[in-house]
Amino acid sequence: MARRQARFTAQDLAADPRLRDHSPDLWRADLGEVQRGLLSSAVRCFAANGFHATTTRDIAECVGLSPAALYVHFPSKELVLFEVIRAGHERVLAHIRDPAIVALEGSAERLRAIVSAYTVWHARHHVTARVCQMELNHLTPEHYGEIVELRHQTNGYFRGAVARGVADGSFAKVDVKRVTRAMLSLTIDLVRWYRLDGPDSPEQLGEFYADLALKLLAPDGQ
């Protein structure tokens, strides 16, 4: 969602349909109810106001706690951000590595499933996904390095799927790195504008983007 000069209040965030998604499903099962509530609040605050403009008071207020309550569960605001971004990257990577996708034998069929699943995940969790993309540079160097490694794994998984199809003749002989970058950019960019109450469901968008991805790789004459 577009930022504005005035900060969004807790009341604004609670009522804004643009901030409704399935992000609360992403948090680790070993976290307590309060911790999970704080993460759900934080991800909306970070998406709406940005990391620096978000205060611990903002995060706590959205779940009816005092500002000091956050530090009982998270030693710093940066650790809250890291927990959000790590959860997003780990969960989307696991989603596209689903055994049912890996088991697909045809290169085109497998890539279609990967792109569709990646798109659907970003649409369903577009608020967290936005924070993952837009607020990454606010992590400490150590935490940033951990996330970069997860991103490398995701990029490598996509590149491997494209390279496999180029090698077996399913796809045109393209620059694998460039085409992979284009696919990832296409799917990730939806976090800037997508909302669950819009005209396209995550599944519809997934199918549409999967079709576009295969068109980028169609052999000559197809």
mmCIF file of C-alpha atoms in Angstrom:
data_model
loop_
_atom_site.group_PDB
_atom_site.id
_atom_site.type_symbol
_atom_site.label_atom_id
_atom_site.label_comp_id
_atom_site.label_asym_id
_atom_site.label_seq_id
_atom_site.Cartn_x
_atom_site.Cartn_y
_atom_site.Cartn_z
ATOM 1 C CA MET A 1 0.000 0.000 0.000
ATOM 2 C CA ALA A 2 1.197 3.505 -0.718
ATOM 3 C CA ARG A 3 2.803 5.431 2.094
ATOM 4 C CA ARG A 4 1.639 8.915 3.070
ATOM 5 C CA GLN A 5 3.149 11.742 5.107
ATOM 6 C CA ALA A 6 0.917 11.202 8.148
ATOM 7 C CA ARG A 7 1.488 8.013 10.092
ATOM 8 C CA PHE A 8 -1.242 5.410 10.268
ATOM 9 C CA THR A 9 -2.683 4.984 13.748
ATOM 10 C CA ALA A 10 -3.598 1.702 15.424
ATOM 11 C CA GLN A 11 -7.235 2.415 14.586
ATOM 12 C CA ASP A 12 -6.351 3.014 10.928
ATOM 13 C CA LEU A 13 -4.493 -0.279 10.706
ATOM 14 C CA ALA A 14 -7.225 -2.312 12.353
ATOM 15 C CA ALA A 15 -9.826 -1.058 9.883
ATOM 16 C CA ASP A 16 -7.775 -1.029 6.661
ATOM 17 C CA PRO A 17 -8.792 -3.853 4.286
ATOM 18 C CA ARG A 18 -5.472 -3.470 2.444
ATOM 19 C CA LEU A 19 -3.733 -4.920 5.494
ATOM 20 C CA ARG A 20 -5.857 -8.055 5.724
ATOM 21 C CA ASP A 21 -4.140 -11.260 4.696
ATOM 22 C CA HIS A 22 -3.073 -14.629 6.087
ATOM 23 C CA SER A 23 0.152 -13.427 7.720
ATOM 24 C CA PRO A 24 -0.875 -14.667 11.215
ATOM 25 C CA ASP A 25 -0.591 -18.225 9.865
ATOM 26 C CA LEU A 26 3.149 -17.776 9.321
ATOM 27 C CA TRP A 27 4.419 -17.478 12.871
ATOM 28 C CA ARG A 28 6.227 -20.377 14.525
ATOM 29 C CA ALA A 29 4.070 -22.826 16.448
ATOM 30 C CA ASP A 30 6.360 -22.643 19.466
ATOM 31 C CA LEU A 31 5.605 -18.947 19.994
ATOM 32 C CA GLY A 32 3.012 -17.967 22.575
ATOM 33 C CA GLU A 33 -0.270 -16.261 21.788
ATOM 34 C CA VAL A 34 1.013 -12.845 22.857
ATOM 35 C CA GLN A 35 4.155 -13.167 20.746
ATOM 36 C CA ARG A 36 2.129 -14.175 17.709
ATOM 37 C CA GLY A 37 -0.222 -11.254 18.291
ATOM 38 C CA LEU A 38 2.697 -8.838 18.495
ATOM 39 C CA LEU A 39 4.121 -10.166 15.225
ATOM 40 C CA SER A 40 0.744 -9.785 13.491
ATOM 41 C CA SER A 41 0.527 -6.236 14.773
ATOM 42 C CA ALA A 42 4.128 -5.442 13.848
ATOM 43 C CA VAL A 43 3.822 -6.666 10.290
ATOM 44 C CA ARG A 44 0.845 -4.354 9.679
ATOM 45 C CA CYS A 45 2.698 -1.428 11.256
ATOM 46 C CA PHE A 46 5.855 -2.043 9.249
ATOM 47 C CA ALA A 47 3.889 -2.413 6.001
ATOM 48 C CA ALA A 48 1.923 0.793 6.583
ATOM 49 C CA ASN A 49 4.463 3.121 8.214
ATOM 50 C CA GLY A 50 7.842 1.535 7.562
ATOM 51 C CA PHE A 51 10.270 0.145 10.126
ATOM 52 C CA HIS A 52 11.807 3.412 11.303
ATOM 53 C CA ALA A 53 8.503 5.265 11.660
ATOM 54 C CA THR A 54 6.957 2.398 13.631
ATOM 55 C CA THR A 55 7.337 2.629 17.406
ATOM 56 C CA THR A 56 7.089 -0.096 20.011
ATOM 57 C CA ARG A 57 4.030 1.764 21.248
ATOM 58 C CA ASP A 58 2.395 1.304 17.835
ATOM 59 C CA ILE A 59 3.023 -2.437 17.868
ATOM 60 C CA ALA A 60 1.815 -2.941 21.430
ATOM 61 C CA GLU A 61 -1.199 -0.654 21.092
ATOM 62 C CA CYS A 62 -2.645 -2.748 18.272
ATOM 63 C CA VAL A 63 -2.925 -5.707 20.638
ATOM 64 C CA GLY A 64 -3.946 -3.728 23.707
ATOM 65 C CA LEU A 65 -0.619 -3.895 25.555
ATOM 66 C CA SER A 66 1.684 -1.287 27.039
ATOM 67 C CA PRO A 67 4.825 -0.335 25.046
ATOM 68 C CA ALA A 68 7.068 -2.049 27.593
ATOM 69 C CA ALA A 69 5.242 -5.343 27.050
ATOM 70 C CA LEU A 70 6.979 -5.870 23.718
ATOM 71 C CA TYR A 71 10.403 -6.115 25.377
ATOM 72 C CA VAL A 72 9.187 -8.961 27.565
ATOM 73 C CA HIS A 73 8.888 -11.064 24.414
ATOM 74 C CA PHE A 74 11.352 -9.465 21.960
ATOM 75 C CA PRO A 75 14.537 -7.709 23.137
ATOM 76 C CA SER A 76 14.412 -5.163 20.304
ATOM 77 C CA LYS A 77 12.249 -3.863 17.483
ATOM 78 C CA GLU A 78 14.835 -5.145 15.013
ATOM 79 C CA LEU A 79 14.373 -8.685 16.332
ATOM 80 C CA VAL A 80 10.644 -8.370 15.676
ATOM 81 C CA LEU A 81 11.403 -7.373 12.108
ATOM 82 C CA PHE A 82 13.870 -10.254 11.752
ATOM 83 C CA GLU A 83 11.310 -12.762 13.023
ATOM 84 C CA VAL A 84 8.787 -11.494 10.461
ATOM 85 C CA ILE A 85 11.210 -11.508 7.536
ATOM 86 C CA ARG A 86 12.735 -14.876 8.428
ATOM 87 C CA ALA A 87 9.289 -16.454 8.750
ATOM 88 C CA GLY A 88 8.263 -15.107 5.367
ATOM 89 C CA HIS A 89 11.363 -16.337 3.551
ATOM 90 C CA GLU A 90 11.400 -19.749 5.209
ATOM 91 C CA ARG A 91 7.723 -20.408 4.662
ATOM 92 C CA VAL A 92 7.624 -19.414 0.995
ATOM 93 C CA LEU A 93 10.704 -21.524 0.262
ATOM 94 C CA ALA A 94 9.101 -24.537 1.928
ATOM 95 C CA HIS A 95 5.882 -23.860 0.002
ATOM 96 C CA ILE A 96 7.515 -24.021 -3.433
ATOM 97 C CA ARG A 97 9.599 -27.036 -2.393
ATOM 98 C CA ASP A 98 6.475 -29.021 -1.682
ATOM 99 C CA PRO A 99 7.134 -32.706 -2.481
ATOM 100 C CA ALA A 100 4.170 -32.738 -4.857
ATOM 101 C CA ILE A 101 5.864 -30.037 -6.940
ATOM 102 C CA VAL A 102 9.302 -31.656 -6.815
ATOM 103 C CA ALA A 103 7.766 -34.953 -7.994
ATOM 104 C CA LEU A 104 6.453 -33.456 -11.228
ATOM 105 C CA GLU A 105 8.474 -34.905 -14.096
ATOM 106 C CA GLY A 106 7.789 -32.507 -16.966
ATOM 107 C CA SER A 107 9.934 -29.369 -16.888
ATOM 108 C CA ALA A 108 7.113 -27.105 -18.047
ATOM 109 C CA GLU A 109 4.654 -28.687 -15.627
ATOM 110 C CA ARG A 110 7.077 -28.294 -12.727
ATOM 111 C CA LEU A 111 7.937 -24.666 -13.507
ATOM 112 C CA ARG A 112 4.255 -23.830 -13.916
ATOM 113 C CA ALA A 113 3.575 -25.286 -10.470
ATOM 114 C CA ILE A 114 6.501 -23.405 -8.907
ATOM 115 C CA VAL A 115 5.524 -20.021 -10.336
ATOM 116 C CA SER A 116 1.871 -20.537 -9.472
ATOM 117 C CA ALA A 117 2.663 -21.585 -5.891
ATOM 118 C CA TYR A 118 5.092 -18.690 -5.420
ATOM 119 C CA THR A 119 2.528 -16.204 -6.688
ATOM 120 C CA VAL A 120 -0.311 -17.640 -4.610
ATOM 121 C CA TRP A 121 1.833 -17.507 -1.469
ATOM 122 C CA HIS A 122 2.742 -13.856 -2.038
ATOM 123 C CA ALA A 123 -0.892 -12.931 -2.662
ATOM 124 C CA ARG A 124 -2.189 -14.731 0.429
ATOM 125 C CA HIS A 125 0.554 -13.213 2.605
ATOM 126 C CA HIS A 126 1.037 -9.932 0.773
ATOM 127 C CA VAL A 127 1.446 -7.843 3.938
ATOM 128 C CA THR A 128 4.318 -9.924 5.293
ATOM 129 C CA ALA A 129 5.732 -10.283 1.782
ATOM 130 C CA ARG A 130 5.763 -6.492 1.420
ATOM 131 C CA VAL A 131 7.726 -6.143 4.643
ATOM 132 C CA CYS A 132 10.115 -8.874 3.492
ATOM 133 C CA GLN A 133 10.919 -6.892 0.354
ATOM 134 C CA MET A 134 10.712 -3.282 1.516
ATOM 135 C CA GLU A 135 12.230 -3.384 5.004
ATOM 136 C CA LEU A 136 15.050 -5.878 4.510
ATOM 137 C CA ASN A 137 17.804 -3.252 4.733
ATOM 138 C CA HIS A 138 16.861 -2.405 8.323
ATOM 139 C CA LEU A 139 18.179 -5.727 9.619
ATOM 140 C CA THR A 140 21.520 -6.024 11.358
ATOM 141 C CA PRO A 141 24.366 -7.310 9.123
ATOM 142 C CA GLU A 142 24.200 -10.732 10.767
ATOM 143 C CA HIS A 143 20.444 -11.071 10.303
ATOM 144 C CA TYR A 144 20.652 -9.630 6.803
ATOM 145 C CA GLY A 145 23.176 -12.326 5.906
ATOM 146 C CA GLU A 146 20.832 -15.087 7.086
ATOM 147 C CA ILE A 147 18.026 -13.757 4.909
ATOM 148 C CA VAL A 148 20.275 -13.322 1.884
ATOM 149 C CA GLU A 149 21.174 -17.022 2.144
ATOM 150 C CA LEU A 150 17.478 -17.942 2.089
ATOM 151 C CA ARG A 151 16.980 -15.709 -0.948
ATOM 152 C CA HIS A 152 19.887 -17.419 -2.693
ATOM 153 C CA GLN A 153 18.224 -20.780 -2.085
ATOM 154 C CA THR A 154 14.952 -19.528 -3.587
ATOM 155 C CA ASN A 155 16.691 -18.008 -6.602
ATOM 156 C CA GLY A 156 18.685 -21.186 -7.119
ATOM 157 C CA TYR A 157 15.539 -23.303 -7.001
ATOM 158 C CA PHE A 158 13.931 -21.186 -9.729
ATOM 159 C CA ARG A 159 17.102 -21.174 -11.838
ATOM 160 C CA GLY A 160 17.360 -24.932 -11.554
ATOM 161 C CA ALA A 161 13.806 -25.381 -12.815
ATOM 162 C CA VAL A 162 14.429 -23.094 -15.795
ATOM 163 C CA ALA A 163 17.830 -24.627 -16.600
ATOM 164 C CA ARG A 164 16.333 -28.117 -16.515
ATOM 165 C CA GLY A 165 13.796 -27.177 -19.184
ATOM 166 C CA VAL A 166 16.420 -25.460 -21.346
ATOM 167 C CA ALA A 167 18.620 -28.555 -21.141
ATOM 168 C CA ASP A 168 15.888 -31.010 -22.133
ATOM 169 C CA GLY A 169 14.481 -28.826 -24.913
ATOM 170 C CA SER A 170 11.206 -27.944 -23.191
ATOM 171 C CA PHE A 171 12.197 -24.271 -23.147
ATOM 172 C CA ALA A 172 13.962 -21.954 -25.554
ATOM 173 C CA LYS A 173 17.699 -21.444 -25.067
ATOM 174 C CA VAL A 174 17.460 -18.343 -22.920
ATOM 175 C CA ASP A 175 19.728 -16.551 -20.479
ATOM 176 C CA VAL A 176 18.639 -18.504 -17.400
ATOM 177 C CA LYS A 177 19.668 -15.872 -14.858
ATOM 178 C CA ARG A 178 17.930 -13.026 -16.662
ATOM 179 C CA VAL A 179 14.710 -14.918 -17.243
ATOM 180 C CA THR A 180 14.645 -16.155 -13.655
ATOM 181 C CA ARG A 181 15.131 -12.604 -12.402
ATOM 182 C CA ALA A 182 12.238 -11.447 -14.587
ATOM 183 C CA MET A 183 9.934 -14.172 -13.223
ATOM 184 C CA LEU A 184 10.775 -13.404 -9.629
ATOM 185 C CA SER A 185 10.325 -9.671 -10.157
ATOM 186 C CA LEU A 186 6.955 -10.227 -11.803
ATOM 187 C CA THR A 187 5.542 -12.302 -8.975
ATOM 188 C CA ILE A 188 7.042 -10.335 -6.085
ATOM 189 C CA ASP A 189 5.851 -6.977 -7.399
ATOM 190 C CA LEU A 190 2.233 -7.862 -6.637
ATOM 191 C CA VAL A 191 2.891 -7.093 -2.951
ATOM 192 C CA ARG A 192 2.820 -3.393 -3.866
ATOM 193 C CA TRP A 193 -0.812 -3.435 -4.926
ATOM 194 C CA TYR A 194 -2.558 -6.734 -4.183
ATOM 195 C CA ARG A 195 -5.462 -7.006 -1.751
ATOM 196 C CA LEU A 196 -7.535 -10.080 -0.964
ATOM 197 C CA ASP A 197 -10.828 -8.307 -1.616
ATOM 198 C CA GLY A 198 -9.733 -7.366 -5.144
ATOM 199 C CA PRO A 199 -10.985 -8.885 -8.416
ATOM 200 C CA ASP A 200 -8.408 -11.718 -8.628
ATOM 201 C CA SER A 201 -8.075 -14.542 -6.134
ATOM 202 C CA PRO A 202 -4.545 -15.715 -5.291
ATOM 203 C CA GLU A 203 -5.179 -18.860 -7.340
ATOM 204 C CA GLN A 204 -6.351 -16.908 -10.392
ATOM 205 C CA LEU A 205 -3.296 -14.702 -10.204
ATOM 206 C CA GLY A 206 -1.083 -17.752 -9.798
ATOM 207 C CA GLU A 207 -2.423 -19.318 -12.979
ATOM 208 C CA PHE A 208 -2.078 -16.055 -14.898
ATOM 209 C CA TYR A 209 1.534 -15.505 -13.859
ATOM 210 C CA ALA A 210 2.412 -19.146 -14.531
ATOM 211 C CA ASP A 211 1.110 -18.716 -18.087
ATOM 212 C CA LEU A 212 3.244 -15.596 -18.524
ATOM 213 C CA ALA A 213 6.320 -17.402 -17.232
ATOM 214 C CA LEU A 214 5.931 -20.220 -19.744
ATOM 215 C CA LYS A 215 5.446 -17.721 -22.569
ATOM 216 C CA LEU A 216 8.822 -16.232 -21.702
ATOM 217 C CA LEU A 217 10.350 -19.660 -22.289
ATOM 218 C CA ALA A 218 8.353 -20.938 -25.256
ATOM 219 C CA PRO A 219 10.566 -22.507 -27.944
ATOM 220 C CA ASP A 220 10.575 -20.779 -31.320
ATOM 221 C CA GLY A 221 7.365 -21.369 -33.248
ATOM 222 C CA GLN A 222 5.218 -22.119 -30.214
#
